[in-house]
Amino acid sequence: MCHIPVFCWISANVLQRMLSEAESADIPKTLTQMFTHFLIYQIKQRIQKYHENVDIDLQQTTENVFSLGKLAFQQLEKGNLIFYEEDLRECGIDVREVSVYSGLCTQIFREEFGLYLGKVYSFVHLSFQEFLAALFKFLSLILRPTKHFKLFSSTMTDLLKREVDRALQSDNGHLDLYVRFLLGLSLASNQRLLQGLLTHTGNVCLINKQKIIKYLKEKIKDNPSPEKSINLFHCLNELNDHSLVQEVQAYLKETGPSGLSGFKLSPAQWSALGFVLLNSENELDEFKLSKYDQSEECLLRLLPVVKASRKAELCDSNLTENSCSALASVISSNSSSLANLDMSNNNLQDSGVKLLCAGLKNPQCKLETLQYDVLHFVVIEYFEHVSPPKISSFISAEWDILERYIRAKQHYNLVRKSVKSHFLCRLSNCCITEDGCAALASALRTNLSHLRKLNLSDNTLGDPGVNLLSVPLPYGLLVSISMKLINSTKIYYSLHFVNLHLSNNFYMSFCSLSNCSIGEEGFAALASALTSNPSHLRELNLGMNKPENSGVKMLSHLLENQNCKLEKLQLFKSSIREEGFALLVSALRSNPSHLRELDLSGNEPGDSGVKVLSDLLKDPHCKLKTLQLSNCSIGEEGSGSLALALRSNPSYLREFDLSSNKPQDSGVKLLSNLLEDPQCKLEKLKLCNCSIGEESCSALASALRSNPSHLNELNLSSNKPQDSGIKLISNLLEDPQCKLEKLIFLSLY
């Protein structure tokens, strides 16, 4: 309730009045007390404003409140929030004098003019209507026994039981607040608040409070829906009974931050825990089922807490399709706060995921991230019947769908309607075959305009499936394509998928095709497709392929294009030799200003290849921040050449990896000279498995003492520095100017 502006306004009015007048009454602790005080103040304010020094006309006040209550009750029964003149007449309200009622409770009941319907009437908020409906029910029994008692032939206690049952049977919960107010009004303390305002004799209507409390607890044990259970706890709170809540609070106090994992609570206690968490002062940002009990029973009992949380982590919890049905209800609720749902490692089966998808289709769904990890035989099908405008209103960020083990011949429709920007779709390792590609291609052709990232790594698409995806797509904003195709003899056909008629409407910023066995022809297809519109591409990962010199040459045409804004290039383990290095570096030198990360690890540049790379690094327009050259057979001469080049242009490089090469002591000394340069801003240096000994350690230590302010990570794993070398480097950590945070010596000998 504290998130509802109207309730905050009521609370502020009541508390301001009580504190300013220094009244002796206790501060309201329940909803009924708050609304009762508000009603009293509104009536008093009206009397004082227009009839100063005149006593309250109890008879007229009672009649007016009773008539408004009758209207509220009858329309609540019908589910109506807006009323018309005939509705008022049925309740004995003269429409000619409706201003009396509006004036009586000007902040509660209002008169408006509809565009076509004439005058319409309503309460300012549904909670007022429910409060007045409960007040009418209560007054009907104690104020009008001759005229109205025949409507309620049972005792007050039995009446309350019956109304509790009616509220539990309501599908939409429209009687939840009403029954809370009615139970609250049954307390003698709340009845006394109304004395002096309403015309009853001053006698209170007594109930068997303990009998009602016992009845409510029995209903909680009957395992109603989680929302109904929470409302029953609110009912107990109105009766000032906190026994179940105190039991759970004692458990929480005993366990502390570790939660209730391992505790066997009763169903009623789990519901009490939900009530405690919802009413906690702590922000409900992340819900972790593992803190309580990783079981379906616990989840279902705590579902209202999940609904109020922004993130729910439900992995490894033995959940079944029953959980999916319940969670579908949560994510499709307009009042749900859930944006991130992790259901990894649960055996939901196809049937469970289909149930969950029903919630995903709902335009009220606000989910941004959905993660399935190691699901068995998942079928995803969503947004099939939802119009694009509705979709764009409820997907607000990035949706991450990770599906595992999709049954080969089960079709699924993917993104048939619009999804708001930054939509990430992961279908890696899903056993997708030709049939899946057909469905995917069909969906993409239907509407690709908002899909941003597509990951199809580790799937057995086969040539027919790849060909289906190779059909040019008319329009799109796809920014990421990742493929790693298994068991396909002509893998290069996958590159045709990239050729999506790359017009100005197609903005790809990330392309990953690592380990796809792409050869010369594939590189030619890729380069041709990307060259037609290169200005948006920012990251290109083609590692672990076989381009040969001709493939590198075609790629070089893309890189030397002045419209190319590539920032990250990965060509690790691609068997690129001296000639390929020369072609590649020549292209990068002609357009060096945008590249920030370059990974050429695991290739064989030779001395000449390293030399041309060094010439690139000397270029003042080169602004590389990350350079990875591990396992490139670079020797003493090559290492020295790189060090000298970097020293001539030292201000940009932040990460340098020269691991698994053979720089020798002389090469390391030249690198140390680079580190001594005050212009050097290097933050991470990796020299693993470089046969570094004591002499090299001494040179590095000396350099870092001279310029200690930037390097925060030094990795010297798998070298032979001896104890003395280790000590020389380790002593740096005692220097207060040293920024080293990570110093690694592993597998030394």
XYZ file of C-alpha atoms in Angstrom:
749
model
C 0.000 0.000 0.000
C 2.886 2.384 0.689
C 3.557 2.488 -3.075
C 0.044 3.812 -3.785
C 0.033 7.632 -3.901
C -3.542 7.895 -2.580
C -2.689 5.838 0.503
C 0.412 7.938 1.140
C -1.763 11.038 0.915
C -4.292 9.578 3.378
C -1.531 8.657 5.819
C 0.015 12.114 5.589
C -3.349 13.794 6.260
C -4.157 11.591 9.241
C -0.717 11.835 10.834
C -0.507 15.581 10.287
C -3.885 16.063 11.992
C -3.024 13.791 14.903
C 0.396 15.298 15.509
C -0.637 18.927 15.045
C -3.555 18.629 17.452
C -1.543 16.618 19.955
C -4.357 14.125 20.215
C -3.987 11.366 22.738
C -5.107 8.644 20.328
C -2.548 6.036 19.315
C -0.964 6.319 15.892
C -2.867 4.018 13.463
C -1.222 0.628 13.090
C -3.679 -1.027 10.713
C -5.387 -0.139 7.468
C -8.806 0.000 9.132
C -7.616 2.446 11.776
C -6.055 4.701 9.136
C -9.166 4.839 6.943
C -11.488 5.290 9.943
C -9.490 8.265 11.170
C -9.490 9.713 7.663
C -13.284 9.409 7.340
C -13.791 11.082 10.718
C -11.454 13.960 9.857
C -13.129 14.518 6.491
C -16.566 14.765 8.111
C -15.319 17.064 10.877
C -13.550 19.258 8.359
C -16.776 19.686 6.380
C -18.781 20.599 9.467
C -16.167 23.058 10.741
C -15.842 24.727 7.370
C -19.509 25.406 6.743
C -21.206 25.187 10.154
C -18.871 26.641 12.719
C -19.940 26.272 16.358
C -22.697 23.903 15.343
C -22.762 20.391 16.775
C -22.560 17.510 14.345
C -25.977 16.321 13.189
C -25.437 12.660 14.035
C -28.651 11.489 12.419
C -27.936 13.205 9.095
C -24.279 12.194 9.167
C -25.188 8.557 9.749
C -27.747 8.619 6.925
C -25.257 10.131 4.489
C -22.467 7.702 5.373
C -24.882 4.771 5.311
C -26.167 5.748 1.845
C -22.658 6.121 0.470
C -21.727 2.772 2.033
C -24.732 1.085 0.462
C -23.749 2.475 -2.935
C -20.169 1.302 -2.400
C -21.264 -2.196 -1.331
C -23.757 -2.779 -4.140
C -21.386 -1.568 -6.848
C -18.476 -3.534 -5.379
C -20.598 -6.671 -5.613
C -21.167 -5.892 -9.292
C -17.525 -4.977 -9.878
C -18.373 -1.384 -10.858
C -16.106 1.599 -10.221
C -18.247 4.209 -12.014
C -21.899 4.853 -11.131
C -24.833 6.648 -12.688
C -27.869 8.556 -11.427
C -30.064 5.465 -11.288
C -27.472 3.743 -9.073
C -27.631 6.650 -6.640
C -31.439 6.617 -6.544
C -31.441 2.901 -5.663
C -29.417 3.747 -2.559
C -31.702 6.573 -1.456
C -29.390 9.322 -2.659
C -31.288 12.259 -4.174
C -29.336 13.240 -7.256
C -30.496 16.840 -6.747
C -28.671 16.871 -3.417
C -25.613 14.892 -4.471
C -23.465 17.895 -3.622
C -24.335 17.190 0.012
C -22.639 13.816 -0.265
C -19.789 15.169 -2.333
C -19.417 17.992 0.149
C -19.651 15.626 3.101
C -16.672 13.653 1.890
C -15.281 15.863 -0.824
C -12.045 13.860 -0.964
C -13.864 10.529 -1.171
C -16.881 10.833 -3.473
C -16.852 12.875 -6.650
C -19.156 13.987 -9.438
C -17.900 14.341 -13.004
C -19.292 14.919 -16.471
C -18.696 12.159 -18.981
C -18.255 12.991 -22.644
C -21.314 11.039 -23.782
C -22.844 9.600 -20.633
C -23.741 12.785 -18.776
C -23.005 12.865 -15.078
C -20.997 9.983 -13.642
C -19.938 9.344 -10.062
C -17.083 7.472 -8.424
C -15.008 7.161 -5.309
C -11.602 8.725 -5.632
C -9.951 5.320 -5.167
C -11.135 1.722 -5.036
C -9.857 1.394 -1.468
C -12.400 4.038 -0.326
C -15.176 2.083 -1.966
C -14.066 -1.116 -0.228
C -13.805 0.634 3.133
C -17.282 2.179 2.876
C -18.694 -1.150 1.652
C -17.303 -2.855 4.772
C -18.631 -0.035 6.947
C -22.091 -0.465 5.403
C -22.033 -4.201 6.073
C -21.032 -3.542 9.660
C -23.569 -0.740 10.224
C -26.350 -2.785 8.661
C -25.986 -5.310 11.429
C -25.608 -3.069 14.464
C -27.520 0.112 13.520
C -30.595 -1.143 11.705
C -31.560 -4.431 13.333
C -35.231 -4.151 12.473
C -34.894 -3.037 8.888
C -31.661 -4.655 7.832
C -30.912 -7.468 10.238
C -33.004 -9.817 8.080
C -30.256 -9.463 5.462
C -27.772 -11.019 7.881
C -29.509 -13.608 10.000
C -26.326 -15.134 11.412
C -24.169 -13.829 14.212
C -21.360 -11.367 13.571
C -18.764 -14.125 13.937
C -20.483 -16.323 11.373
C -20.923 -13.323 9.108
C -17.173 -12.685 9.169
C -16.426 -16.322 8.350
C -18.798 -16.206 5.429
C -17.271 -13.003 4.071
C -13.772 -14.488 4.406
C -14.930 -17.463 2.342
C -16.419 -15.170 -0.300
C -13.164 -13.246 -0.581
C -11.186 -16.481 -0.985
C -13.540 -17.626 -3.733
C -13.183 -14.380 -5.680
C -11.062 -14.942 -8.774
C -9.924 -11.351 -9.164
C -9.423 -10.500 -5.480
C -11.958 -7.654 -5.564
C -13.089 -8.455 -2.008
C -9.635 -8.700 -0.416
C -9.479 -5.193 1.031
C -13.183 -5.275 1.839
C -12.822 -8.310 4.106
C -9.746 -6.794 5.778
C -11.719 -3.665 6.604
C -14.693 -5.704 7.822
C -12.519 -7.734 10.184
C -10.865 -4.556 11.413
C -14.229 -2.915 12.127
C -15.240 -5.940 14.197
C -12.711 -4.986 16.882
C -14.115 -3.040 19.823
C -11.203 -0.575 19.684
C -12.079 0.438 16.120
C -15.792 0.615 16.885
C -15.066 3.082 19.671
C -13.417 5.406 17.138
C -16.824 5.834 15.504
C -18.656 6.663 18.730
C -19.827 10.265 18.890
C -19.983 10.399 15.113
C -22.576 7.793 14.278
C -25.939 7.305 15.973
C -25.596 3.980 17.657
C -26.058 3.484 21.362
C -22.425 3.251 22.251
C -22.549 -0.502 22.694
C -19.947 -2.440 20.762
C -20.680 -5.496 18.660
C -18.656 -8.281 20.228
C -17.197 -11.189 18.264
C -15.329 -14.305 19.231
C -11.924 -12.973 18.181
C -9.979 -16.169 18.903
C -12.479 -18.189 16.923
C -12.015 -15.927 13.904
C -8.212 -16.035 14.248
C -8.277 -19.826 14.387
C -10.510 -19.881 11.318
C -8.100 -17.662 9.355
C -5.129 -19.869 10.276
C -7.028 -22.951 9.130
C -7.656 -21.247 5.809
C -3.936 -20.502 5.475
C -3.183 -24.195 6.050
C -5.674 -25.102 3.312
C -3.028 -23.762 0.890
C -4.931 -21.139 -1.095
C -3.146 -19.154 -3.794
C -0.080 -17.221 -2.578
C -1.891 -13.894 -2.973
C -4.840 -15.168 -0.934
C -2.467 -16.409 1.769
C -0.823 -12.998 2.003
C -4.230 -11.334 2.304
C -5.170 -13.721 5.115
C -2.064 -12.568 6.976
C -3.189 -8.995 6.454
C -6.525 -10.046 7.962
C -4.727 -11.464 11.002
C -2.835 -8.199 11.270
C -6.148 -6.276 11.347
C -7.109 -8.463 14.315
C -3.735 -7.727 15.966
C -2.620 -11.363 15.785
C 1.049 -11.786 14.854
C 1.799 -15.273 16.185
C 2.703 -16.942 12.855
C 4.758 -13.958 11.775
C 6.656 -13.937 15.066
C 7.523 -17.632 14.615
C 9.128 -16.914 11.249
C 10.872 -13.799 12.521
C 12.411 -15.940 15.256
C 13.732 -18.351 12.599
C 15.159 -15.452 10.578
C 16.814 -13.981 13.652
C 18.374 -17.365 14.414
C 19.748 -17.973 10.919
C 20.860 -14.437 10.100
C 22.066 -13.596 6.564
C 22.400 -17.268 5.598
C 18.631 -17.529 5.287
C 16.382 -20.491 6.019
C 18.087 -23.036 3.789
C 17.729 -26.430 5.436
C 14.852 -25.429 7.724
C 11.658 -27.404 7.310
C 8.833 -24.935 7.726
C 5.146 -25.708 7.556
C 3.128 -24.356 4.598
C 1.621 -21.727 6.893
C 5.094 -20.657 8.019
C 6.276 -20.318 4.415
C 3.293 -18.063 3.763
C 4.155 -16.110 6.905
C 7.690 -15.695 5.568
C 6.254 -14.211 2.382
C 4.255 -11.742 4.453
C 7.351 -10.809 6.476
C 9.490 -10.262 3.369
C 6.841 -8.168 1.643
C 6.472 -5.959 4.695
C 10.193 -5.677 5.349
C 11.886 -2.287 5.268
C 14.562 -3.769 2.994
C 14.285 -3.206 -0.748
C 13.116 -6.298 -2.635
C 15.679 -6.198 -5.422
C 16.867 -9.798 -5.748
C 15.084 -12.960 -4.650
C 17.209 -16.109 -4.282
C 15.247 -19.276 -3.639
C 18.445 -20.962 -2.418
C 18.334 -18.758 0.699
C 15.127 -20.460 1.780
C 14.335 -23.880 0.365
C 15.025 -24.962 -3.204
C 11.681 -26.610 -3.704
C 8.564 -25.980 -5.700
C 6.416 -25.736 -2.570
C 8.563 -22.929 -1.196
C 8.550 -21.056 -4.507
C 4.774 -21.236 -4.855
C 4.298 -19.975 -1.303
C 6.720 -17.095 -1.857
C 5.407 -16.154 -5.293
C 4.191 -12.700 -4.153
C 7.777 -11.956 -3.095
C 9.026 -12.991 -6.542
C 6.401 -10.714 -8.069
C 7.636 -7.758 -6.016
C 11.337 -8.408 -6.760
C 13.246 -7.138 -9.769
C 15.385 -10.269 -10.127
C 14.561 -13.881 -9.269
C 17.225 -16.594 -9.154
C 15.494 -19.981 -9.232
C 18.242 -22.207 -10.653
C 18.819 -25.802 -9.492
C 15.516 -25.908 -7.607
C 13.779 -29.042 -8.935
C 11.051 -26.944 -10.506
C 8.412 -28.467 -12.778
C 5.684 -27.231 -15.081
C 3.627 -26.212 -12.019
C 6.174 -23.477 -11.364
C 6.022 -22.365 -14.995
C 2.277 -21.897 -14.802
C 2.593 -19.834 -11.624
C 5.478 -17.751 -12.982
C 3.558 -17.095 -16.201
C 0.899 -15.490 -14.044
C 3.553 -13.390 -12.300
C 5.285 -12.038 -15.409
C 1.984 -11.247 -17.118
C 0.727 -9.224 -14.156
C 0.584 -5.466 -14.559
C 1.791 -5.016 -10.977
C 4.813 -7.306 -11.349
C 8.279 -5.791 -10.866
C 10.117 -8.857 -12.177
C 12.595 -8.020 -14.932
C 15.222 -10.753 -14.641
C 14.328 -14.432 -14.308
C 16.920 -17.222 -14.058
C 15.525 -20.764 -14.245
C 18.741 -22.547 -15.143
C 19.125 -26.263 -14.495
C 15.484 -27.177 -13.959
C 13.709 -30.004 -15.724
C 10.725 -27.982 -16.936
C 10.051 -30.068 -20.041
C 8.321 -28.778 -23.160
C 4.993 -28.488 -21.394
C 6.442 -26.244 -18.700
C 8.147 -23.883 -21.104
C 4.988 -23.613 -23.207
C 3.125 -22.525 -20.082
C 5.804 -19.943 -19.368
C 5.558 -18.656 -22.914
C 1.908 -17.818 -22.332
C 3.123 -15.203 -19.874
C 5.786 -13.953 -22.290
C 3.126 -13.250 -24.905
C 1.184 -11.036 -22.536
C 1.671 -7.322 -23.329
C 1.941 -6.605 -19.597
C 5.151 -8.651 -19.378
C 8.094 -6.481 -18.325
C 10.714 -9.219 -18.396
C 14.083 -8.053 -19.700
C 16.223 -11.146 -19.150
C 15.135 -14.746 -19.237
C 17.741 -17.448 -18.841
C 17.269 -21.139 -19.450
C 20.380 -23.226 -18.961
C 20.438 -26.988 -19.530
C 16.714 -27.288 -20.056
C 15.550 -30.562 -21.496
C 13.811 -30.452 -24.875
C 12.814 -26.821 -24.768
C 10.306 -25.406 -27.199
C 10.065 -21.638 -27.226
C 7.066 -20.004 -28.816
C 6.121 -16.472 -28.034
C 4.810 -13.149 -29.316
C 2.796 -14.948 -31.969
C -0.406 -13.050 -31.393
C 0.855 -9.779 -29.943
C 0.877 -6.617 -32.019
C 4.148 -4.677 -32.427
C 2.996 -1.540 -30.554
C 2.128 -3.610 -27.502
C 5.410 -5.510 -27.619
C 7.450 -2.333 -27.736
C 5.789 -1.133 -24.568
C 6.855 -3.977 -22.333
C 10.263 -5.218 -23.391
C 12.456 -2.436 -22.081
C 16.003 -3.655 -22.329
C 17.772 -6.836 -23.312
C 16.151 -10.238 -23.366
C 18.552 -13.107 -23.052
C 17.073 -16.474 -24.026
C 19.446 -19.381 -23.609
C 17.867 -22.639 -24.678
C 19.465 -26.052 -24.373
C 18.706 -29.395 -25.921
C 15.884 -28.456 -28.227
C 14.374 -31.591 -29.711
C 15.487 -31.705 -33.323
C 12.136 -31.849 -35.086
C 10.099 -29.642 -32.808
C 9.414 -26.299 -34.434
C 9.416 -23.009 -32.660
C 8.613 -19.531 -33.873
C 11.158 -16.937 -32.911
C 10.395 -13.271 -32.710
C 7.457 -13.107 -35.095
C 6.507 -9.712 -33.772
C 8.454 -6.635 -32.764
C 10.567 -6.560 -29.650
C 12.040 -3.353 -28.363
C 15.706 -2.588 -29.062
C 18.689 -4.484 -27.632
C 17.075 -7.897 -27.939
C 19.638 -10.649 -27.434
C 18.778 -14.146 -28.602
C 21.008 -17.045 -27.627
C 20.296 -20.402 -29.173
C 23.722 -21.895 -28.686
C 24.121 -25.634 -28.196
C 20.443 -26.296 -28.882
C 20.768 -29.181 -31.326
C 19.017 -27.040 -33.925
C 18.789 -28.759 -37.282
C 17.393 -27.939 -40.700
C 13.825 -27.762 -39.384
C 14.823 -25.270 -36.729
C 16.615 -23.147 -39.299
C 13.486 -23.108 -41.436
C 11.419 -21.757 -38.562
C 14.133 -19.296 -37.582
C 14.638 -18.011 -41.106
C 10.890 -17.592 -41.543
C 10.656 -15.626 -38.322
C 13.620 -13.425 -39.202
C 12.186 -12.644 -42.614
C 8.896 -11.710 -40.953
C 10.490 -8.988 -38.854
C 14.161 -8.541 -38.088
C 13.900 -4.829 -37.424
C 14.558 -4.992 -33.675
C 16.676 -8.117 -33.261
C 20.136 -7.045 -32.127
C 22.159 -10.170 -31.381
C 21.864 -13.699 -32.686
C 24.048 -16.553 -31.413
C 23.790 -19.894 -33.198
C 27.067 -21.386 -32.002
C 27.485 -25.151 -31.660
C 24.499 -26.306 -33.690
C 24.181 -29.002 -36.331
C 22.531 -26.852 -38.968
C 23.979 -28.677 -41.948
C 24.277 -27.183 -45.421
C 20.480 -27.138 -46.055
C 19.924 -25.252 -42.829
C 22.702 -22.797 -43.601
C 21.271 -22.231 -47.056
C 17.889 -21.400 -45.540
C 19.569 -18.778 -43.401
C 21.542 -17.555 -46.400
C 18.456 -16.153 -48.138
C 18.891 -12.371 -48.048
C 16.777 -10.644 -45.427
C 15.086 -7.419 -46.513
C 15.611 -5.205 -43.477
C 17.169 -5.367 -40.081
C 19.077 -3.849 -37.213
C 20.978 -7.007 -36.309
C 24.182 -6.029 -34.557
C 25.593 -9.415 -33.615
C 25.881 -12.689 -35.479
C 27.649 -15.644 -33.893
C 27.915 -19.019 -35.601
C 29.891 -22.119 -34.912
C 28.513 -24.784 -37.173
C 29.057 -28.480 -36.567
C 29.270 -31.274 -39.137
C 28.828 -29.059 -42.174
C 31.138 -29.850 -45.058
C 30.743 -26.518 -46.839
C 30.843 -24.227 -43.867
C 31.607 -21.136 -45.886
C 27.970 -21.002 -46.953
C 27.303 -19.634 -43.501
C 28.899 -16.413 -44.619
C 25.993 -15.825 -46.959
C 23.913 -15.313 -43.855
C 25.949 -12.199 -43.228
C 25.041 -10.972 -46.700
C 21.704 -9.548 -45.650
C 21.501 -6.906 -48.360
C 23.598 -4.681 -46.159
C 21.891 -1.447 -47.072
C 21.846 1.612 -44.859
C 18.998 -0.048 -42.970
C 21.244 -2.808 -41.704
C 23.461 -1.909 -38.770
C 25.732 -4.766 -37.746
C 28.246 -3.798 -35.073
C 29.426 -7.236 -33.965
C 30.174 -10.318 -36.042
C 31.608 -13.506 -34.540
C 32.330 -16.497 -36.750
C 35.155 -18.090 -34.805
C 36.084 -21.745 -35.311
C 33.862 -22.189 -38.356
C 36.521 -23.701 -40.626
C 36.075 -20.731 -42.944
C 38.541 -20.793 -45.814
C 39.498 -18.536 -48.702
C 36.090 -18.556 -50.357
C 34.310 -17.873 -47.089
C 36.555 -14.920 -46.297
C 35.868 -13.555 -49.772
C 32.106 -13.790 -49.185
C 32.407 -12.159 -45.787
C 34.624 -9.336 -46.989
C 32.317 -8.658 -49.921
C 29.248 -8.504 -47.699
C 30.816 -6.277 -45.074
C 32.591 -3.973 -47.515
C 29.229 -2.913 -48.979
C 28.370 -1.188 -45.693
C 31.319 -1.200 -43.280
C 30.663 1.937 -41.259
C 28.749 0.284 -38.417
C 30.925 -2.774 -37.843
C 32.844 -2.446 -34.573
C 33.884 -6.000 -33.631
C 34.947 -8.817 -35.928
C 35.942 -12.255 -34.605
C 37.280 -14.662 -37.219
C 39.639 -16.622 -35.020
C 40.426 -20.315 -35.579
C 39.659 -20.297 -39.306
C 41.804 -20.904 -42.400
C 41.788 -17.793 -44.564
C 45.087 -18.400 -46.374
C 46.802 -15.409 -47.976
C 44.005 -14.826 -50.482
C 41.418 -14.722 -47.703
C 43.495 -12.252 -45.697
C 43.871 -10.147 -48.831
C 40.083 -9.939 -49.265
C 39.695 -9.026 -45.609
C 42.361 -6.358 -45.998
C 40.203 -4.592 -48.592
C 37.565 -4.153 -45.888
C 40.079 -2.904 -43.312
C 41.638 -0.281 -45.583
C 38.228 1.153 -46.471
C 38.119 4.661 -44.985
C 34.512 4.072 -43.905
C 35.587 1.093 -41.816
C 35.334 1.960 -38.107
C 36.455 -1.418 -36.788
C 37.579 -1.238 -33.149
C 38.248 -4.896 -32.323
C 39.740 -7.530 -34.640
C 40.383 -11.146 -33.619
C 42.302 -13.459 -35.951
C 43.881 -15.812 -33.420
C 44.994 -19.278 -34.509
C 44.308 -18.594 -38.179
C 47.610 -19.870 -39.640
C 48.521 -16.408 -40.895
C 52.138 -16.284 -42.042
C 54.546 -13.546 -43.134
C 52.786 -12.586 -46.368
C 49.380 -12.524 -44.687
C 50.780 -10.363 -41.879
C 52.186 -7.930 -44.411
C 48.826 -7.642 -46.196
C 46.902 -7.246 -42.972
C 49.196 -4.679 -41.380
C 49.428 -2.694 -44.610
C 45.632 -2.364 -44.601
C 45.570 -1.369 -40.947
C 48.292 1.252 -41.506
C 46.194 2.888 -44.203
C 43.299 3.262 -41.738
C 44.725 2.929 -38.204
C 42.849 5.484 -36.145
C 39.859 3.396 -35.009
C 41.371 0.023 -34.086
C 41.618 -0.461 -30.314
C 42.031 -4.233 -29.854
C 44.044 -6.625 -32.019
C 44.429 -10.346 -31.328
C 46.849 -12.185 -33.616
C 47.847 -14.899 -31.156
C 48.757 -18.345 -32.394
C 49.956 -17.279 -35.840
C 53.402 -17.384 -37.484
C 54.396 -13.869 -38.545
C 58.127 -14.506 -38.718
C 60.668 -11.708 -38.328
C 59.385 -9.820 -41.370
C 55.783 -10.022 -40.134
C 56.767 -8.685 -36.714
C 58.707 -5.878 -38.382
C 55.714 -4.641 -40.403
C 53.556 -4.901 -37.266
C 56.149 -2.809 -35.429
C 55.896 -0.170 -38.146
C 52.138 -0.002 -37.496
C 52.733 0.450 -33.766
C 55.111 3.351 -34.447
C 52.432 5.229 -36.379
C 51.212 8.151 -34.225
C 47.708 7.548 -35.576
C 47.740 4.032 -34.132
C 45.739 4.018 -30.904
C 45.801 0.343 -30.008
C 44.903 -0.308 -26.381
C 45.110 -4.116 -26.406
C 47.635 -6.200 -28.349
C 47.702 -9.993 -28.055
C 50.609 -11.839 -29.676
C 50.935 -14.967 -27.560
C 52.411 -18.096 -29.116
C 53.619 -16.392 -32.302
C 57.193 -17.763 -32.275
C 58.536 -14.258 -31.683
C 62.183 -14.326 -30.721
C 64.737 -11.927 -29.310
C 64.873 -9.709 -32.417
C 61.095 -9.520 -32.837
C 60.530 -8.733 -29.161
C 63.080 -5.949 -29.334
C 61.485 -4.546 -32.474
C 58.048 -4.474 -30.800
C 59.434 -2.861 -27.651
C 61.198 -0.115 -29.612
C 58.061 0.542 -31.668
C 55.881 0.806 -28.586
C 58.381 3.100 -26.906
C 58.114 5.517 -29.826
C 54.308 5.624 -29.360
C 53.736 4.533 -25.751
C 50.763 6.515 -24.541
C 47.848 4.372 -25.773
C 48.672 0.710 -25.086
C 47.027 -0.653 -21.930
C 47.290 -4.451 -22.344
C 50.126 -6.411 -23.956
C 50.350 -10.202 -24.136
C 53.629 -11.695 -25.367
C 53.225 -15.057 -23.632
C 54.666 -18.300 -25.021
C 57.310 -16.521 -27.075
C 61.106 -16.359 -26.702
C 62.121 -12.769 -26.031
C 65.270 -13.811 -24.105
C 66.825 -11.500 -21.536
C 67.717 -8.875 -24.143
C 64.110 -8.670 -25.367
C 62.795 -8.350 -21.814
C 65.335 -5.586 -21.113
C 64.005 -3.622 -24.096
C 60.458 -4.138 -22.785
C 61.670 -2.898 -19.420
C 62.947 0.262 -21.089
C 59.397 0.775 -22.380
C 58.008 0.400 -18.851
C 60.478 3.018 -17.576
C 59.077 5.626 -19.952
C 56.815 8.071 -18.028
C 54.570 8.188 -21.103
C 53.937 4.450 -20.851
C 50.413 3.782 -19.551
C 50.573 -0.018 -19.710
C 48.238 -1.612 -17.129
C 48.460 -5.347 -17.912
C 51.533 -7.248 -19.088
C 51.549 -10.999 -19.725
C 54.886 -12.755 -20.196
C 53.870 -16.320 -19.350
C 56.104 -19.163 -20.490
C 58.828 -16.885 -21.844
C 61.838 -18.540 -20.144
C 62.319 -15.448 -18.000
C 65.135 -15.774 -15.491
C 66.646 -13.756 -12.666
C 68.274 -11.192 -14.987
C 64.973 -10.376 -16.686
C 63.226 -10.090 -13.310
C 65.861 -7.612 -12.198
C 65.296 -5.483 -15.311
C 61.512 -5.539 -14.840
C 61.759 -4.653 -11.148
C 64.076 -1.742 -11.881
C 61.776 -0.409 -14.592
C 58.680 -0.622 -12.427
C 60.419 1.253 -9.614
C 61.214 4.025 -12.072
C 57.605 4.269 -13.299
C 55.380 2.492 -10.782
C 52.125 4.347 -11.261
C 50.204 2.437 -13.952
C 50.913 -1.304 -14.152
C 48.337 -3.179 -12.049
C 48.708 -6.731 -13.403
C 51.899 -8.671 -14.174
C 51.696 -12.324 -15.167
C 54.984 -14.246 -15.125
C 53.549 -17.762 -14.908
C 55.544 -20.747 -16.136
C 58.932 -19.026 -16.076
C 62.191 -19.714 -14.188
C 62.945 -16.588 -12.170
C 64.499 -18.488 -9.225
C 63.884 -17.347 -5.662
C 65.984 -14.234 -6.116
C 63.967 -13.147 -9.144
C 60.699 -13.689 -7.309
C 61.973 -11.626 -4.392
C 63.025 -8.762 -6.665
C 59.550 -8.535 -8.182
C 57.697 -9.176 -4.924
C 59.509 -6.322 -3.192
C 57.648 -3.977 -5.526
C 54.465 -4.693 -3.606
C 55.961 -2.933 -0.579
C 56.373 0.284 -2.545
C 53.426 2.588 -1.668
C 53.612 4.077 -5.180
C 53.258 0.666 -6.790
C 49.812 0.033 -8.284
C 50.298 -3.702 -8.779
C 47.121 -5.517 -7.759
C 47.794 -8.852 -9.412
C 51.226 -10.532 -9.488
C 51.182 -14.107 -10.770
C 53.946 -16.711 -10.371
C 52.576 -20.181 -11.167
C 54.136 -23.436 -12.423
C 57.581 -21.992 -12.047
C 59.666 -25.057 -12.755
